[in-house]
Coordinates of C-alpha atoms in Angstrom, one line a residue:
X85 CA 10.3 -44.5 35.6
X86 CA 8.8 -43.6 32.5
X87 CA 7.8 -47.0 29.9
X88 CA 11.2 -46.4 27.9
X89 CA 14.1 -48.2 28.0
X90 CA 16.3 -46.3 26.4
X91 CA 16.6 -42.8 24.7
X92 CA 19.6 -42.0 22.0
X93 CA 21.0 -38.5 21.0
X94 CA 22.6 -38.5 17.5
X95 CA 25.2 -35.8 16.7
X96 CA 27.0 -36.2 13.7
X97 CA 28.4 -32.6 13.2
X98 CA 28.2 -32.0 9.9
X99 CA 30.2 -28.4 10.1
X100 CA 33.5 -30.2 12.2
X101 CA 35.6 -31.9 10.7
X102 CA 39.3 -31.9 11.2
X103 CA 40.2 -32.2 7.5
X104 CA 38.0 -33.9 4.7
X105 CA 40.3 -37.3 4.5
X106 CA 40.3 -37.4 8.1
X107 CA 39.1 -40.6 10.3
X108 CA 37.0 -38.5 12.9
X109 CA 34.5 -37.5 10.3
X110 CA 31.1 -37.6 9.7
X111 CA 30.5 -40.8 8.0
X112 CA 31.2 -42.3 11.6
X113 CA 27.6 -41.6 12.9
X114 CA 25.8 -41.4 9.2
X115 CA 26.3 -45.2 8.5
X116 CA 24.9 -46.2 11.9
X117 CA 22.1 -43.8 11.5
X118 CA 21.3 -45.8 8.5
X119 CA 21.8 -49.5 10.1
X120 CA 19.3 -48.7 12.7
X121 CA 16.4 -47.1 10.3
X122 CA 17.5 -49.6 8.3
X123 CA 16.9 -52.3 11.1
X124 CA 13.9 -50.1 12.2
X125 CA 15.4 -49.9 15.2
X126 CA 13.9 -46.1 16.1
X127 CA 10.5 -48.3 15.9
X128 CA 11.1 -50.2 18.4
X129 CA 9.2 -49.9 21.3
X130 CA 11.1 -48.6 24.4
X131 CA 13.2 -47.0 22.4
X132 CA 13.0 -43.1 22.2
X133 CA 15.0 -40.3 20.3
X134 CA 15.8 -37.2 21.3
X135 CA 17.7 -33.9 20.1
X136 CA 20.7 -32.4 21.6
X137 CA 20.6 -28.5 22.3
X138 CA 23.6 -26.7 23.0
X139 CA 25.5 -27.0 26.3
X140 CA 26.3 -23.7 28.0
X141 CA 30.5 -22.0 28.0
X142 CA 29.6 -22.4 31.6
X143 CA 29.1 -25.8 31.7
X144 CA 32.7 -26.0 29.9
X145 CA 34.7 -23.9 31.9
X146 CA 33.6 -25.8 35.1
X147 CA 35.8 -28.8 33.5
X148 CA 38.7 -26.7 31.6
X149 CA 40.7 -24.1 31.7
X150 CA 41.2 -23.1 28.2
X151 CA 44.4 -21.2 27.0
X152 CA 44.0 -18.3 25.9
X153 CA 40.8 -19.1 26.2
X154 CA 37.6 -21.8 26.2
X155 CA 36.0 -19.6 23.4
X156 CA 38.5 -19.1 21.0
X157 CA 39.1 -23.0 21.3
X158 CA 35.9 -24.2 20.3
X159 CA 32.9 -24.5 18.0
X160 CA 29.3 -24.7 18.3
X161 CA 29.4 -28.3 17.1
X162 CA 31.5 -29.2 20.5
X163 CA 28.8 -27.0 22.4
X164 CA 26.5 -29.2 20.7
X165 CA 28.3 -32.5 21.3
X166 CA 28.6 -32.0 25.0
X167 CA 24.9 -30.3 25.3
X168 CA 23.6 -33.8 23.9
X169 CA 25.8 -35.8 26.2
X170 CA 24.0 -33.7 28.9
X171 CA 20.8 -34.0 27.1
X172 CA 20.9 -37.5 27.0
X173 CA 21.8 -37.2 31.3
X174 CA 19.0 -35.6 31.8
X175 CA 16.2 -38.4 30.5
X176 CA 17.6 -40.6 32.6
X177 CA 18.0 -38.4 35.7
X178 CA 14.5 -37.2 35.0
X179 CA 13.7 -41.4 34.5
X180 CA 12.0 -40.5 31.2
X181 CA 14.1 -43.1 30.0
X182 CA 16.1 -46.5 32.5
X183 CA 19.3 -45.9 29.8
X184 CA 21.0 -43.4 27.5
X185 CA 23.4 -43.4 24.5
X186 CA 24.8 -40.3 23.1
X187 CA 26.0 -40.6 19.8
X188 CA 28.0 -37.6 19.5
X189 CA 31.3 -36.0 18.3
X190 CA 33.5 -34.7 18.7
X191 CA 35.0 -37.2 20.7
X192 CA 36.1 -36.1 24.1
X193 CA 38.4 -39.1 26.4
X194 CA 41.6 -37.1 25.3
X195 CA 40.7 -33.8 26.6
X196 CA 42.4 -32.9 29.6
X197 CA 41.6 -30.4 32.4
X198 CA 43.8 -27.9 30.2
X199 CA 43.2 -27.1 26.8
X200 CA 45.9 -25.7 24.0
X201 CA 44.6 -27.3 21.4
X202 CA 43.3 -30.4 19.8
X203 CA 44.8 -33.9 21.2
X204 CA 43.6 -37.2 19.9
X205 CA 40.8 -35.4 17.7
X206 CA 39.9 -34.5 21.4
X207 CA 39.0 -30.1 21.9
X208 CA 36.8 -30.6 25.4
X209 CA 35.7 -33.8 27.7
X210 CA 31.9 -34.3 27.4
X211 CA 31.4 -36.7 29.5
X212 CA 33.3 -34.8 32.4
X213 CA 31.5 -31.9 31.3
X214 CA 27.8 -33.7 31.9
X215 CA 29.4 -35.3 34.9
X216 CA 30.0 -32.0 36.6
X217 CA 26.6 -30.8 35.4
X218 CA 24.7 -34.2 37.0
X219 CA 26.4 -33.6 40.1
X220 CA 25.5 -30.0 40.7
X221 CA 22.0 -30.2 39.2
X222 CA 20.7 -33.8 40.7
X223 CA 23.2 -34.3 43.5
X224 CA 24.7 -37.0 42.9
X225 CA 28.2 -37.5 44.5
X226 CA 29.8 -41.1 43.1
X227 CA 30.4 -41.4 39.4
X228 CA 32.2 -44.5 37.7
X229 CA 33.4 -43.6 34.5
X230 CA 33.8 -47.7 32.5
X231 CA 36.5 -46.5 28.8
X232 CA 35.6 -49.2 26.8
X233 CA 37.8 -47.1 23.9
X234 CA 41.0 -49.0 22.4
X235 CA 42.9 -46.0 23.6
X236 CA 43.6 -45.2 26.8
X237 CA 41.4 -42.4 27.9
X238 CA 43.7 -40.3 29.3
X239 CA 42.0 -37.1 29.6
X240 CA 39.1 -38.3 31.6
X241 CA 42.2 -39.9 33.8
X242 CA 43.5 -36.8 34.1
X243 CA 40.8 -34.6 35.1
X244 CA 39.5 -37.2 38.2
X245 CA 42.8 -37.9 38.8
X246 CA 42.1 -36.4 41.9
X247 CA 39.1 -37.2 42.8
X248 CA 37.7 -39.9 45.4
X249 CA 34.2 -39.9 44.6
X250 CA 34.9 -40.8 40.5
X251 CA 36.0 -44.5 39.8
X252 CA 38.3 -44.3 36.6
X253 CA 38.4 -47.8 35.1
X254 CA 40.0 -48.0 31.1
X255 CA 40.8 -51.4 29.8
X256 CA 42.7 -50.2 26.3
X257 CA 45.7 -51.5 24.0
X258 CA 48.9 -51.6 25.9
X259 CA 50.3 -47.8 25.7
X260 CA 53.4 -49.3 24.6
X261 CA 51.8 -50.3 21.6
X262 CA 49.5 -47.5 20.4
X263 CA 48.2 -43.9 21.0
X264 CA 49.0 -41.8 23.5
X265 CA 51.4 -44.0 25.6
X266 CA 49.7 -43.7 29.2
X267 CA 47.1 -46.4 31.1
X268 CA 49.7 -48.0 32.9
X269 CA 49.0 -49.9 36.4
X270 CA 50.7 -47.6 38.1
X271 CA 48.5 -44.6 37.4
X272 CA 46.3 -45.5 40.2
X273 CA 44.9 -41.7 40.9
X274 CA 46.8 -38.9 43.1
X275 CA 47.4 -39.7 46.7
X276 CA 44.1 -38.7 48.4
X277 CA 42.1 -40.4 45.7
X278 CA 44.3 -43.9 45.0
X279 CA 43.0 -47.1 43.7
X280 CA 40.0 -44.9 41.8
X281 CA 41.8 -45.0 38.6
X282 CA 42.2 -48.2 37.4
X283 CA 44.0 -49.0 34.3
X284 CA 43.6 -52.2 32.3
X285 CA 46.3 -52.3 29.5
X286 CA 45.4 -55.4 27.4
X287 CA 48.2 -56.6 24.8
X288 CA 47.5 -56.4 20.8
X289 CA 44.9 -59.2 19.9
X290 CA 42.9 -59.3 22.5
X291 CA 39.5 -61.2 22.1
X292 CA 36.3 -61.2 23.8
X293 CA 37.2 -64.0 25.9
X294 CA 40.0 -61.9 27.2
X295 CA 38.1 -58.5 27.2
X296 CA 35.0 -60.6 29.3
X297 CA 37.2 -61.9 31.6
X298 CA 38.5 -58.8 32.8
X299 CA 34.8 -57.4 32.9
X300 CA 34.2 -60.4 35.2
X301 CA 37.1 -60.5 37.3
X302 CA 37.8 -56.7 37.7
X303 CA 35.1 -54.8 36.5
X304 CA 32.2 -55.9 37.9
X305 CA 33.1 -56.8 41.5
X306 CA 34.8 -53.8 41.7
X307 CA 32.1 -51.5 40.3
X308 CA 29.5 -54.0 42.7
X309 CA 32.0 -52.6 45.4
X310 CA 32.0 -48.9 45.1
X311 CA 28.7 -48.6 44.4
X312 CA 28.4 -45.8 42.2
X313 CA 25.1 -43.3 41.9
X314 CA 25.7 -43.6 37.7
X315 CA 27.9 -45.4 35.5
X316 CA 28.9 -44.3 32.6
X317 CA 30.1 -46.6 29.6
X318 CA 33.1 -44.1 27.4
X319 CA 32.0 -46.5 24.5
X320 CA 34.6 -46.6 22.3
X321 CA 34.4 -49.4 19.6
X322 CA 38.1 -49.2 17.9
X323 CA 38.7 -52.8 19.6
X324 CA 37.1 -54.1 16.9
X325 CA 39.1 -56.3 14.7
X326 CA 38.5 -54.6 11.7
X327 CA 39.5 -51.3 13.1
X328 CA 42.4 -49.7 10.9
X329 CA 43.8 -47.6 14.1
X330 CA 44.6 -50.7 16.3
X331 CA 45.2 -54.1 16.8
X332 CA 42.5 -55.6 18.6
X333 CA 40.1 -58.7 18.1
X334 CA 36.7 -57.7 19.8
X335 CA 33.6 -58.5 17.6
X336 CA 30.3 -56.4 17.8
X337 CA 28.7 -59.8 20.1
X338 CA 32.1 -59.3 22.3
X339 CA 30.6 -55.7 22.3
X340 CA 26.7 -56.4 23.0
X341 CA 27.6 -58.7 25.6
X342 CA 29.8 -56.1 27.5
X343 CA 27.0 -53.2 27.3
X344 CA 24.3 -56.6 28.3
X345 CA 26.7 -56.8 31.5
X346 CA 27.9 -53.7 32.3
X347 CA 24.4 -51.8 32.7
X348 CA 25.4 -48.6 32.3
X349 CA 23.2 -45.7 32.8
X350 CA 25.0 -44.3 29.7
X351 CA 27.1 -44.6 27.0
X352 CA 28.6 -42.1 25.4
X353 CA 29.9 -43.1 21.5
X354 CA 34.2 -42.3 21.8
X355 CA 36.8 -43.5 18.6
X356 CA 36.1 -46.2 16.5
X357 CA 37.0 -45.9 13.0
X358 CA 35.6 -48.9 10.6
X359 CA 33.2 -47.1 9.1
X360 CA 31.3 -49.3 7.3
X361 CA 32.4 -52.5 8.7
X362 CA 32.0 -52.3 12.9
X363 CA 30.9 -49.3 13.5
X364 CA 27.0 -49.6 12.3
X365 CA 26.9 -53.2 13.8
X366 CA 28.5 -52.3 16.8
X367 CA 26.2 -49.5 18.0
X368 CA 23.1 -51.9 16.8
X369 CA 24.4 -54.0 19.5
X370 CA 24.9 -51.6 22.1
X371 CA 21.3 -50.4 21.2
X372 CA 19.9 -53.6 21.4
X373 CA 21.5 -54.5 25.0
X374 CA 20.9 -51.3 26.6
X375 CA 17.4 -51.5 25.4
X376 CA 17.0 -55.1 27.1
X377 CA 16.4 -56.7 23.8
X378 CA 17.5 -59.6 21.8
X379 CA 21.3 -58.8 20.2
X380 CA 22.3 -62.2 19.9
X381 CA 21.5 -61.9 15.6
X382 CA 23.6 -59.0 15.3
X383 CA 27.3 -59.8 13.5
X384 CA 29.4 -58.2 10.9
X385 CA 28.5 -58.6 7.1
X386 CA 31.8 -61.2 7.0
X387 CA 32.6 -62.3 10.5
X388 CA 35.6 -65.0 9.2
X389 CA 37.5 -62.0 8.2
X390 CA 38.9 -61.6 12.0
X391 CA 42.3 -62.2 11.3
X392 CA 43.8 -60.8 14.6
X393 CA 41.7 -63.4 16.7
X394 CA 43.7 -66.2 17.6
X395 CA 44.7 -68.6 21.0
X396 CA 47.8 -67.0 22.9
X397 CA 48.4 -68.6 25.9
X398 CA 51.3 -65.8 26.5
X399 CA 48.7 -63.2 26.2
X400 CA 46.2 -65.2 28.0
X401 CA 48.9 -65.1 31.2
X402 CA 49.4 -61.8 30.7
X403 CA 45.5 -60.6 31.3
X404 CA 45.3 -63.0 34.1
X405 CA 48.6 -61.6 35.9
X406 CA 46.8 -58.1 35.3
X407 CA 43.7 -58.7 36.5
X408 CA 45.5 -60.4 39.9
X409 CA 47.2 -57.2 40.3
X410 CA 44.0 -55.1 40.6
X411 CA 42.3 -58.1 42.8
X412 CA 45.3 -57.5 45.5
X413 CA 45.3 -53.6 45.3
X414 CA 42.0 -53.1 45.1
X415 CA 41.1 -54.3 48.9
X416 CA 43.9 -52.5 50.0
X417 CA 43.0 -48.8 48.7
X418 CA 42.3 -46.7 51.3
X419 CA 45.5 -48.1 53.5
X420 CA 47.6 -47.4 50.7
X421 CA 46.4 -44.0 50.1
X422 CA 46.9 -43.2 53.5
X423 CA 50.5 -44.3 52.9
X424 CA 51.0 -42.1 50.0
X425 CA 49.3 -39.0 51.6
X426 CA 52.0 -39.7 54.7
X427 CA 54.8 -40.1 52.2
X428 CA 53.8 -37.0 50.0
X429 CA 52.9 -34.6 53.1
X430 CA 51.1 -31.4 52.7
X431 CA 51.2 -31.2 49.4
X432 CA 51.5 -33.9 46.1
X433 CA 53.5 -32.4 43.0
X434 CA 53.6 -33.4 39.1
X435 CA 55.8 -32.1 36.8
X436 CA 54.9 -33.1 33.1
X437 CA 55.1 -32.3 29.4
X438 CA 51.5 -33.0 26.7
X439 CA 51.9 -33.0 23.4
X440 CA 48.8 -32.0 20.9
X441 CA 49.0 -33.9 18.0
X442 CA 46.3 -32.6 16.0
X443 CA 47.7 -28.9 17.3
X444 CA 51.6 -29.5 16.8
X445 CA 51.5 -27.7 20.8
X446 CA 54.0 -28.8 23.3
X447 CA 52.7 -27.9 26.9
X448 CA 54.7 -28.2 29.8
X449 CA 52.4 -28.3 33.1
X450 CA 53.2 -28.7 37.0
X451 CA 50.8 -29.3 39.3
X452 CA 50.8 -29.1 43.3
X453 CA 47.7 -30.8 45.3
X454 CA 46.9 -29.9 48.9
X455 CA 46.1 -32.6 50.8
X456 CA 44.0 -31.5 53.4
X457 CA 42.9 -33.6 56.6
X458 CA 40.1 -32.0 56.7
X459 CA 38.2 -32.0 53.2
X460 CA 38.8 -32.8 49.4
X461 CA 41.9 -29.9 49.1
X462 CA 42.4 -27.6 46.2
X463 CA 45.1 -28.1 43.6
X464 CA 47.0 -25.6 41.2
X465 CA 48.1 -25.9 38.1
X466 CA 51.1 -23.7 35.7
X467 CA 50.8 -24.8 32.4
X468 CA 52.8 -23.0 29.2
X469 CA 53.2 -24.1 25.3
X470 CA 56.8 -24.5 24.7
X471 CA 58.1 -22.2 21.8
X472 CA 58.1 -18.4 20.6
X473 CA 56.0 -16.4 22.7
X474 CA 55.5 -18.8 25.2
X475 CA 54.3 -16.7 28.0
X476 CA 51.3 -15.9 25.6
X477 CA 49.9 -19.5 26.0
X478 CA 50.5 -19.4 29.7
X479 CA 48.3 -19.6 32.4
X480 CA 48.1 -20.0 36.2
X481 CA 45.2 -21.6 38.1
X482 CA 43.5 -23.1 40.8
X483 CA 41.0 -24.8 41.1
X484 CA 38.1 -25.1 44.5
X485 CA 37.0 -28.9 45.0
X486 CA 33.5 -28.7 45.9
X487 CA 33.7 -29.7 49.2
X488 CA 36.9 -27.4 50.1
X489 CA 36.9 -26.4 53.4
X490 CA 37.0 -22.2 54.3
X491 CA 41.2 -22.8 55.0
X492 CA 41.5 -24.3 51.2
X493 CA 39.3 -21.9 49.9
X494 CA 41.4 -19.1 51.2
X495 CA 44.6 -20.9 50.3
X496 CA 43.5 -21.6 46.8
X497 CA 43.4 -18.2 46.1
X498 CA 46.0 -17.0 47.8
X499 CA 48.3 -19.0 45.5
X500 CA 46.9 -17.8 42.5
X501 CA 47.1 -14.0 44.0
X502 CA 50.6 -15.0 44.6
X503 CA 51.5 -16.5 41.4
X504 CA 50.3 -13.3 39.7
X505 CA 52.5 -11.2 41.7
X506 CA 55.3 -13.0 40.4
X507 CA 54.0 -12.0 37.2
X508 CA 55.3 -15.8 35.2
X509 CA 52.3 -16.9 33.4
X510 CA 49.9 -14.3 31.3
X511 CA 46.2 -15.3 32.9
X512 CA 45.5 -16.9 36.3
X513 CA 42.2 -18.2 36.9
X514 CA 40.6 -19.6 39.8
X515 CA 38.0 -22.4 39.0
X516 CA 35.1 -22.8 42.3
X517 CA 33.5 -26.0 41.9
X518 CA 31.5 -24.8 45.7
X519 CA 30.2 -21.4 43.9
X520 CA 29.9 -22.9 40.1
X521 CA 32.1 -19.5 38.8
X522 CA 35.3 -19.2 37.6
X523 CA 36.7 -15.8 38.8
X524 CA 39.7 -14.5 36.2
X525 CA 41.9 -12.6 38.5

């Protein structure tokens, strides 16, 4: 282990931008860039820079299936943005560094396995993307994924969705409440994989005392429990009580204290969207924590203006009842997927519709996973944009887990084969996680 603690990427993509008033814009990262020269935090020692480069379509299309297709979809900027999420994997694979904190965008924790368009200022899933890249190039199997984002991540849900060996845990504001309506309890992963997605939907006004307790009830013993090769921290900071996109109560302490705790291996920077007033105190804390060093001085510019933070005992109940529900299931995993994988049979099917917000595209996508006794399965997917021309935005696929047995390999592409012959969808793709291609058929 090299002498540093810690080694940031900064990203702030000056050629993206979704429009010029928008709040995903570069003025996120520009004013925390300045706090920590500011606070001379780059002088530190321990703490050590270093510059993204540019992450490969590969890497991308190992993650996605883009429609029509990845290229036309993106820019180098989101090349850039996941190349520095995998930049900043690599110091600490290579232990040049004991943490990492990418401080990139485009954001990614709305990016689903398919891509149409733009959803929640979301293109492609950077942290999925260096997570498939970690586990191919160092060999690591068990990921835990912590969202620490106000809303629910449900793009990194729903691309390990299936997946055993990557623990999905999101504490967020209640999808009832806000952006994009999912993270409920009962997404708890797809049969062969339940109980490693764990959603945490907190009520409107939650504090740090209710955002710790969760971390210490739920979080921690369960993380302690699955013992994960890397943990990953989707850092978020649109908690904050000064957040114009929410209605949370978290300071930048309640923040510092979580990344103290939690002990990531990495963070990589999601929303948060009070520019000037969270956003460059926020990251100073997460700095300072991950770094090992003293963040108990850091606080907003005007802490009493925390309006949202005030004693519920309603709400109060309401995290306790959650974080009971997660303390009974939890144990009780594995029997409970065997249930489901019983119940469902050979295969598992989803039928669903995704709306881009940023895109105006309606997609409507089913999926079919095989549950197979004898390794991780495959799983297809149809997906088509609703509208004029539809079959021009369609797309068939399937996609090889990489430890599919030969049967599932064969099968996989036997339904995409299939699928073509019925000629319904205008590209079929077959995605092999074992091989590290994707073969367009």
């Amino acid at each position: 282990m090299g002498k540093n603690k810690l080694g940031l990427v900064f990203f702030p993509a000056f050629d993206w931008a979704i429009s010029p008033s928008h709040p995903e814009r570069e003025e996120r990262l520009l004013y925390t860039r300045d706090q920590i020269l500011e606070e001379g935090l780059l002088d530190l020692p321990g703490i050590v820079e270093y510059k993204p480069r540019m992450a490969d379509l590969k890497d991308i299309e190992m993650v996605h299936i883009g429609v029509p297709d990845l290229k036309s979809l993106l820019t180098d900027a989101h090349l850039v943005a996941a190349g520095g999420v995998m930049t900043a994997a690599d110091a600490v694979m290579r232990q040049e560094v004991k943490r990492s904190f990418a401080l990139v965008r485009p954001p990614g924790h709305h990016a689903m396995r398919v891509v149409h368009g733009i959803r929640g200022f979301c293109t492609i899933n950077t942290e999925a993307v260096m997570v498939e890249y970690v586990r191919r190039r160092y060999g690591i199997r068990r990921v835990a994924i912590v969202d620490t984002d106000v809303h629910h991540g449900d793009g990194t849900q729903d691309i390990f969705y299936h997946d055993p060996d990557t623990l999905f845990i999101s504490f967020h504001q209640d999808g009832r409440t806000l952006y994009p309506g999912t993270g409920f309890v009962e997404e708890a992963g797809s049969p062969a994989a339940f109980g490693t997605t764990i959603n945490l939907p907190l009520p409107p006004g939650a504090t740090d005392e209710d955002i710790h307790y969760v971390l210490d009830q739920v979080v921690l013993p369960i993380l302690n429990d699955f013992k994960p090769d890397m943990i990953i921290n989707s850092a978020g900071q649109d908690n904050h009580y000064s957040d114009p996109l929410a209605n949370m109560a978290v300071t930048a302490q309640g923040y510092a204290r979580l990344a103290d705790k939690l002990k990531a291996d990495m963070a990589v920077l999601e929303g948060g969207y009070s520019i000037e007033d969270a956003l460059p105190y926020v990251n100073a804390g997460i700095i300072l924590a991950m770094a090992e060093l003293n963040y108990h001085k850091v606080v907003e510019p005007d802490p009493l203006t925390n309006k949202r933070q005030t004693s519920d005992s309603q709400r109060q109940a309401y995290v306790r009842k959650l974080t009971e529900h997660w303390l009974k299931v939890w144990p009780r995993r594995e029997e409970l997927s065997r249930q489901l994988c019983k119940e469902a049979g050979e295969f598992w099917h989803r039928s669903r519709s995704i709306y881009y917000d940023e895109s105006g595209i309606s997609e409507r996508q089913t999926e079919k996973v095989r549950l197979c006794p004898d390794c991780s399965g495959y799983f297809t997917l149809g997906t088509a944009v609703e509208g004029w021309q539809e079959r021009d935005r369609s797309a068939f696929a399937a996609a090889i887990t990489k430890d599919a047995c030969p049967a599932c390999r064969r099968a996989a592409k036997d339904a995409v084969l299939a699928a073509k012959k019925r000629g319904e969808y205008r590209y079929y793709l077959l995605q092999d996680k074992q091989h590290w291609e994707v073969e367009k058929l």
